PDB file of C-alpha atoms in Angstrom:
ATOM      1  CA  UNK A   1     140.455  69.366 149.294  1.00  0.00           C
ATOM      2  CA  UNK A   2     141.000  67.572 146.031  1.00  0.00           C
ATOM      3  CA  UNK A   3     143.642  68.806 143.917  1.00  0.00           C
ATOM      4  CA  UNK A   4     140.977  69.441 140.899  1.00  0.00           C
ATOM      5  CA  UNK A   5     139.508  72.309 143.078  1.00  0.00           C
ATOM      6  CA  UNK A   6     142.701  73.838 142.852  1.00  0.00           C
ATOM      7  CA  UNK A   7     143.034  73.826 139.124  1.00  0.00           C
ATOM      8  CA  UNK A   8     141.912  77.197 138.682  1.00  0.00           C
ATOM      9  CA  UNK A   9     140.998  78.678 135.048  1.00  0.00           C
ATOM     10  CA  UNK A  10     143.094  81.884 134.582  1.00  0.00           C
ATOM     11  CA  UNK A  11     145.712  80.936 136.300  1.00  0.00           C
ATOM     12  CA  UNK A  12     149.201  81.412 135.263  1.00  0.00           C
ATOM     13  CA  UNK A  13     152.757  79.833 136.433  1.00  0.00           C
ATOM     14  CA  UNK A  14     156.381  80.435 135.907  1.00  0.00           C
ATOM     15  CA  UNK A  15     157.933  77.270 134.558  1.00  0.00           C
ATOM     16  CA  UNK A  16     161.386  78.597 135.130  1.00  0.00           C
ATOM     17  CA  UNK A  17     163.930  79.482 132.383  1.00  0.00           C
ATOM     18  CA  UNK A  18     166.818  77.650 130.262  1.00  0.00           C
ATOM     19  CA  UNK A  19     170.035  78.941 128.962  1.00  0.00           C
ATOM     20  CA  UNK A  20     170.811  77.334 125.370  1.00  0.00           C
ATOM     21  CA  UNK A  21     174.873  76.963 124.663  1.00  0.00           C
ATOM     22  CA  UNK A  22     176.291  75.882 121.751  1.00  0.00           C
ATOM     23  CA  UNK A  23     177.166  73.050 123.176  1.00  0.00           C
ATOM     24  CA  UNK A  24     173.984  71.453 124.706  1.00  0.00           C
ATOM     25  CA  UNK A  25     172.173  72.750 121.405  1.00  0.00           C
ATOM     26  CA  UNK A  26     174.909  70.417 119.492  1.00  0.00           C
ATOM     27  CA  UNK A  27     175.034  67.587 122.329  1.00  0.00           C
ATOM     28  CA  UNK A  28     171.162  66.990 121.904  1.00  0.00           C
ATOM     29  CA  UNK A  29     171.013  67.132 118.124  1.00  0.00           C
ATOM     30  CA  UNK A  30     173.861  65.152 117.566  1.00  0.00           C
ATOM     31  CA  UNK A  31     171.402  62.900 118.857  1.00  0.00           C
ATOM     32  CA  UNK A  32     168.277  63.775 117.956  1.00  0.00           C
ATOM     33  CA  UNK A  33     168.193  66.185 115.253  1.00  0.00           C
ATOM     34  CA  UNK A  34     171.582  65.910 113.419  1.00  0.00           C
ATOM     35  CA  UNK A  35     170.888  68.728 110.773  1.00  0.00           C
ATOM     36  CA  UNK A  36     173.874  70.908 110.013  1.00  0.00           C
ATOM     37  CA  UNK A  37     172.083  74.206 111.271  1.00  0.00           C
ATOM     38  CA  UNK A  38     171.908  72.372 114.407  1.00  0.00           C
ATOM     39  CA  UNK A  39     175.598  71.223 114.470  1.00  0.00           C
ATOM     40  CA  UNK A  40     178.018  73.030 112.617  1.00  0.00           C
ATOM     41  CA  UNK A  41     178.514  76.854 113.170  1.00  0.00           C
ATOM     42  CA  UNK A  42     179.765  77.884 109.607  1.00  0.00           C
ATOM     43  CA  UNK A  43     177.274  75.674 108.070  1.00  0.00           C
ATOM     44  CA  UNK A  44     173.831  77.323 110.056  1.00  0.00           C
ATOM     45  CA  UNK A  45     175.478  80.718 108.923  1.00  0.00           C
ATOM     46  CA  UNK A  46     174.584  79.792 105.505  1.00  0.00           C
ATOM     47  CA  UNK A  47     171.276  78.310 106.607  1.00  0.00           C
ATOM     48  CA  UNK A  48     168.195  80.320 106.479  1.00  0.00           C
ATOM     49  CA  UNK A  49     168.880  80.717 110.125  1.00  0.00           C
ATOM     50  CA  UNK A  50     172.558  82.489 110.433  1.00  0.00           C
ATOM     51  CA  UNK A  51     173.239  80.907 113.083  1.00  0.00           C
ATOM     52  CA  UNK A  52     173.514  78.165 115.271  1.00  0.00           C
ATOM     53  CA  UNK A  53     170.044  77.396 116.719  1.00  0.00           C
ATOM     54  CA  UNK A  54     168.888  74.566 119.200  1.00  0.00           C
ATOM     55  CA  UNK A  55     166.431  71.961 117.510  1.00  0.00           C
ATOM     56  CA  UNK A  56     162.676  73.081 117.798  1.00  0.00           C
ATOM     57  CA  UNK A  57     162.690  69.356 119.785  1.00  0.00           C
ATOM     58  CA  UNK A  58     165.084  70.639 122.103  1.00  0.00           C
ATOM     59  CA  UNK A  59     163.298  73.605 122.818  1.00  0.00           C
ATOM     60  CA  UNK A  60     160.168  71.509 123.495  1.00  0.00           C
ATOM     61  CA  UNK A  61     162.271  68.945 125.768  1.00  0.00           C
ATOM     62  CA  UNK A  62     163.691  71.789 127.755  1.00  0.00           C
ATOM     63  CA  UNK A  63     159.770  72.900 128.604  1.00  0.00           C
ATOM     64  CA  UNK A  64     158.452  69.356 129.026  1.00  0.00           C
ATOM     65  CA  UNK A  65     160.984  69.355 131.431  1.00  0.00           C
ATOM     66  CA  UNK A  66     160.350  72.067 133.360  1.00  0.00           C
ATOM     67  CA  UNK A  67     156.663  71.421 133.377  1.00  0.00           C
ATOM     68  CA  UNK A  68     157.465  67.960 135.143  1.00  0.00           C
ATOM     69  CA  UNK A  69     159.313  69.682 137.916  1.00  0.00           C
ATOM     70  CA  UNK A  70     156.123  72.186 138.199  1.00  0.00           C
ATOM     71  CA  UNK A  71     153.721  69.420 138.687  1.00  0.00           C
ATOM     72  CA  UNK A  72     155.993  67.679 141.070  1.00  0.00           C
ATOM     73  CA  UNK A  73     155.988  70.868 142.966  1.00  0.00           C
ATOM     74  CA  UNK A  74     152.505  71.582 142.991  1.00  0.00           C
ATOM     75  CA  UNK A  75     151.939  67.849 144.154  1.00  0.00           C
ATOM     76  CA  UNK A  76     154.272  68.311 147.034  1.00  0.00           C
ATOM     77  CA  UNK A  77     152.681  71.455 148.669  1.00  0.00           C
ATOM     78  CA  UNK A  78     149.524  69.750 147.811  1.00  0.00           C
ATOM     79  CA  UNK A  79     150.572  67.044 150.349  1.00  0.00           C
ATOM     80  CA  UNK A  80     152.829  69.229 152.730  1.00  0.00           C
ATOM     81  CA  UNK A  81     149.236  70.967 152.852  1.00  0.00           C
ATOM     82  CA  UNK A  82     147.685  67.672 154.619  1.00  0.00           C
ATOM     83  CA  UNK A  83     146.155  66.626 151.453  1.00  0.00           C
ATOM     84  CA  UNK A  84     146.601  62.997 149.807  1.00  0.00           C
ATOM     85  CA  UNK A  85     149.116  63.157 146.645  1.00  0.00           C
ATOM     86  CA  UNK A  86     147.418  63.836 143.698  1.00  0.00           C
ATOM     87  CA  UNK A  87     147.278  61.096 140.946  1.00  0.00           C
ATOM     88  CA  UNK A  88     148.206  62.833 138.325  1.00  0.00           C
ATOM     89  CA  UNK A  89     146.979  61.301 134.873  1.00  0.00           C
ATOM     90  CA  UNK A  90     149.103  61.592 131.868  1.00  0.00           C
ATOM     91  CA  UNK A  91     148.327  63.754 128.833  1.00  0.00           C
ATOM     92  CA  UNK A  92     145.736  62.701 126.364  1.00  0.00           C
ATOM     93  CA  UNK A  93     148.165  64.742 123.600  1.00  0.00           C
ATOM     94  CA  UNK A  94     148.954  68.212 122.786  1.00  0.00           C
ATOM     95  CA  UNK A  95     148.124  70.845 119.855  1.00  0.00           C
ATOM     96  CA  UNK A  96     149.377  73.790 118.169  1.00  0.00           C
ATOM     97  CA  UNK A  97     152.733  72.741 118.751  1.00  0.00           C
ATOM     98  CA  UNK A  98     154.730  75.831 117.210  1.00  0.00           C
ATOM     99  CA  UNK A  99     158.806  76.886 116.933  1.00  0.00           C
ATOM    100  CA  UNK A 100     157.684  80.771 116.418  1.00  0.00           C
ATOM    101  CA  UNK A 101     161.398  82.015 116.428  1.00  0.00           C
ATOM    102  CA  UNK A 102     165.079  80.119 116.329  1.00  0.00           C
ATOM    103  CA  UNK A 103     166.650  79.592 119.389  1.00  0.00           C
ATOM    104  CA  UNK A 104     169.968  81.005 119.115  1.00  0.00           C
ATOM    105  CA  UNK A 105     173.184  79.718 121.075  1.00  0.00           C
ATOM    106  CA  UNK A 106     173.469  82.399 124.214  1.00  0.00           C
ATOM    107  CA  UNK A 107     169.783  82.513 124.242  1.00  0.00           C
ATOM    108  CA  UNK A 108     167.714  82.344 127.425  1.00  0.00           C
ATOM    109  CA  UNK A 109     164.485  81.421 127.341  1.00  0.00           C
ATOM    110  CA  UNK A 110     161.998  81.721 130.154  1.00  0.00           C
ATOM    111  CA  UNK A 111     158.651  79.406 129.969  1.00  0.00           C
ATOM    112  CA  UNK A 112     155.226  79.717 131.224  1.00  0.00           C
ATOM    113  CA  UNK A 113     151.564  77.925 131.176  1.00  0.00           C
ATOM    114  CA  UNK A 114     148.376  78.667 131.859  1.00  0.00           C
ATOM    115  CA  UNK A 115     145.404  76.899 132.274  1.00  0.00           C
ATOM    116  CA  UNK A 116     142.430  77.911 129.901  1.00  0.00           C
ATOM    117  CA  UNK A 117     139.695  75.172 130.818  1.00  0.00           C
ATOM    118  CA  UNK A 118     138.632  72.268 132.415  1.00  0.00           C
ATOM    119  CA  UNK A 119     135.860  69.947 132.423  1.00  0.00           C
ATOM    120  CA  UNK A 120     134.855  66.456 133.894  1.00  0.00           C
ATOM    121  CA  UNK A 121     135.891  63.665 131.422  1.00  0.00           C
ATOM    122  CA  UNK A 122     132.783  61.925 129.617  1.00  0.00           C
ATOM    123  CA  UNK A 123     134.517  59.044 128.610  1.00  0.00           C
ATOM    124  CA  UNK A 124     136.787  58.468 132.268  1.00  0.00           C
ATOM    125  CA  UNK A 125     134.692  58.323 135.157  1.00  0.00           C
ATOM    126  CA  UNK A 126     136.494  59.861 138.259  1.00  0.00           C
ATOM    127  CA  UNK A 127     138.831  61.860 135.871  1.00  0.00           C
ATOM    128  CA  UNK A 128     138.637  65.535 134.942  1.00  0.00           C
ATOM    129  CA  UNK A 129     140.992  67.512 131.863  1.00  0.00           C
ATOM    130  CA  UNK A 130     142.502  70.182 132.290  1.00  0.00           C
ATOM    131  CA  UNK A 131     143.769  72.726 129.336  1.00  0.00           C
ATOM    132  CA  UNK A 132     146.674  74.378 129.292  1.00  0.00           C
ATOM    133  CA  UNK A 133     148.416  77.171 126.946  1.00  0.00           C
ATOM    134  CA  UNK A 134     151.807  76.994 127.060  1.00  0.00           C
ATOM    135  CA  UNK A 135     155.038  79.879 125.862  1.00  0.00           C
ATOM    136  CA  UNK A 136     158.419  80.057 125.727  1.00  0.00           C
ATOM    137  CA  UNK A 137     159.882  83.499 125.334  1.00  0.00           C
ATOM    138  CA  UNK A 138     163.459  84.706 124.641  1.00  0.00           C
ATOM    139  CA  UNK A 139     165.676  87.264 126.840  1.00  0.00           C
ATOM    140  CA  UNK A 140     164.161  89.937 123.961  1.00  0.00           C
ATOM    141  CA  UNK A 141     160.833  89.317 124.550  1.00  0.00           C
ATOM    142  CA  UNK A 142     160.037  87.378 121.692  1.00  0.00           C
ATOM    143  CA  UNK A 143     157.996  84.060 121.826  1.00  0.00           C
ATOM    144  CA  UNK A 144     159.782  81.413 120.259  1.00  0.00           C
ATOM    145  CA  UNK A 145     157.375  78.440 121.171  1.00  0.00           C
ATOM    146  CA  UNK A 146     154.016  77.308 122.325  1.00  0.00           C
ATOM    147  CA  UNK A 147     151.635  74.827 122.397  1.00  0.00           C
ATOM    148  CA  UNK A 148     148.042  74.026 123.945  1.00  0.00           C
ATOM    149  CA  UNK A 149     147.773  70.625 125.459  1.00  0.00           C
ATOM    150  CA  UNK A 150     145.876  68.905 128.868  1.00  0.00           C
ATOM    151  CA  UNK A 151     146.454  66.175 131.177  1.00  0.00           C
ATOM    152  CA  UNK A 152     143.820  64.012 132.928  1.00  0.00           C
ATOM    153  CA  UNK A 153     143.181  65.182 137.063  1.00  0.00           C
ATOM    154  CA  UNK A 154     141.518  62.948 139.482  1.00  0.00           C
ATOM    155  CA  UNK A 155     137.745  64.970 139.973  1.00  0.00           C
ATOM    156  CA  UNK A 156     137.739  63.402 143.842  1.00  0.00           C
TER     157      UNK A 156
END
């Protein structure tokens, strides 16, 4: 079985979750988003934010991440199921990249995807796309990211 037949539209997975301290939040911006909400407690009080909130980039990081070690995953019981290891493509880009909420310091947030379409590639022969939906939501309830994006699938 290739792995495209099991790329299933509707279906959802658990990325995992991340816990945001203070410290990672100012560890990454310091360098890659050095912006004073981002590093300095007293100073993202007085921010639009009141308080100290991990970089939207971080957030993103934390679920490109985790979607990695989901693919990896899938790949491996793919194989461990007597098939070949998938070659997976890489992503032809993403949209509707959003930060919906800050991410607080002490915040845990718990991502998820799920695929909304697929469809042969026109322009890649042997290739298919597959589209995903992607969420990050906080210990509240509250979704504090998303994005839609795809990555290429091998159709045989």
């Amino acid at each position: 079985m290739s792995f495209w037949d099991l790329v299933v539209v509707g279906e959802r997975f658990e990325l995992g979750a991340h816990h945001f301290t203070a410290e990672d939040i100012k560890r990454f911006a310091a360098k890659f988003d050095p912006q004073p909400f981002h590093l300095d407690e007293a100073a993202a009080e007085r921010s639009l934010f009141g308080g100290l909130c991990a970089s939207g980039w971080h957030t993103a990081s934390v679920y490109m991440r985790l979607n990695a070690e989901l693919r990896a995953a899938l790949a491996r019981r793919h194989v461990e199921a007597g098939n070949p290891e998938p070659n997976f493509g890489p992503s032809p880009g993403i949209r509707n990249l959003r930060w919906l909420k800050p991410v607080f310091a002490g915040d845990t947030v718990t991502f998820r995807q799920t695929v909304t379409a697929k469809r042969v590639s026109n322009s890649r022969p042997g290739w298919g796309i597959a589209e995903t939906h992607s969420e990050g939501v906080n210990q509240a309830g509250t979704t504090v990211f998303e994005l839609d994006g795809s990555f290429f699938v091998p159709v045989d």
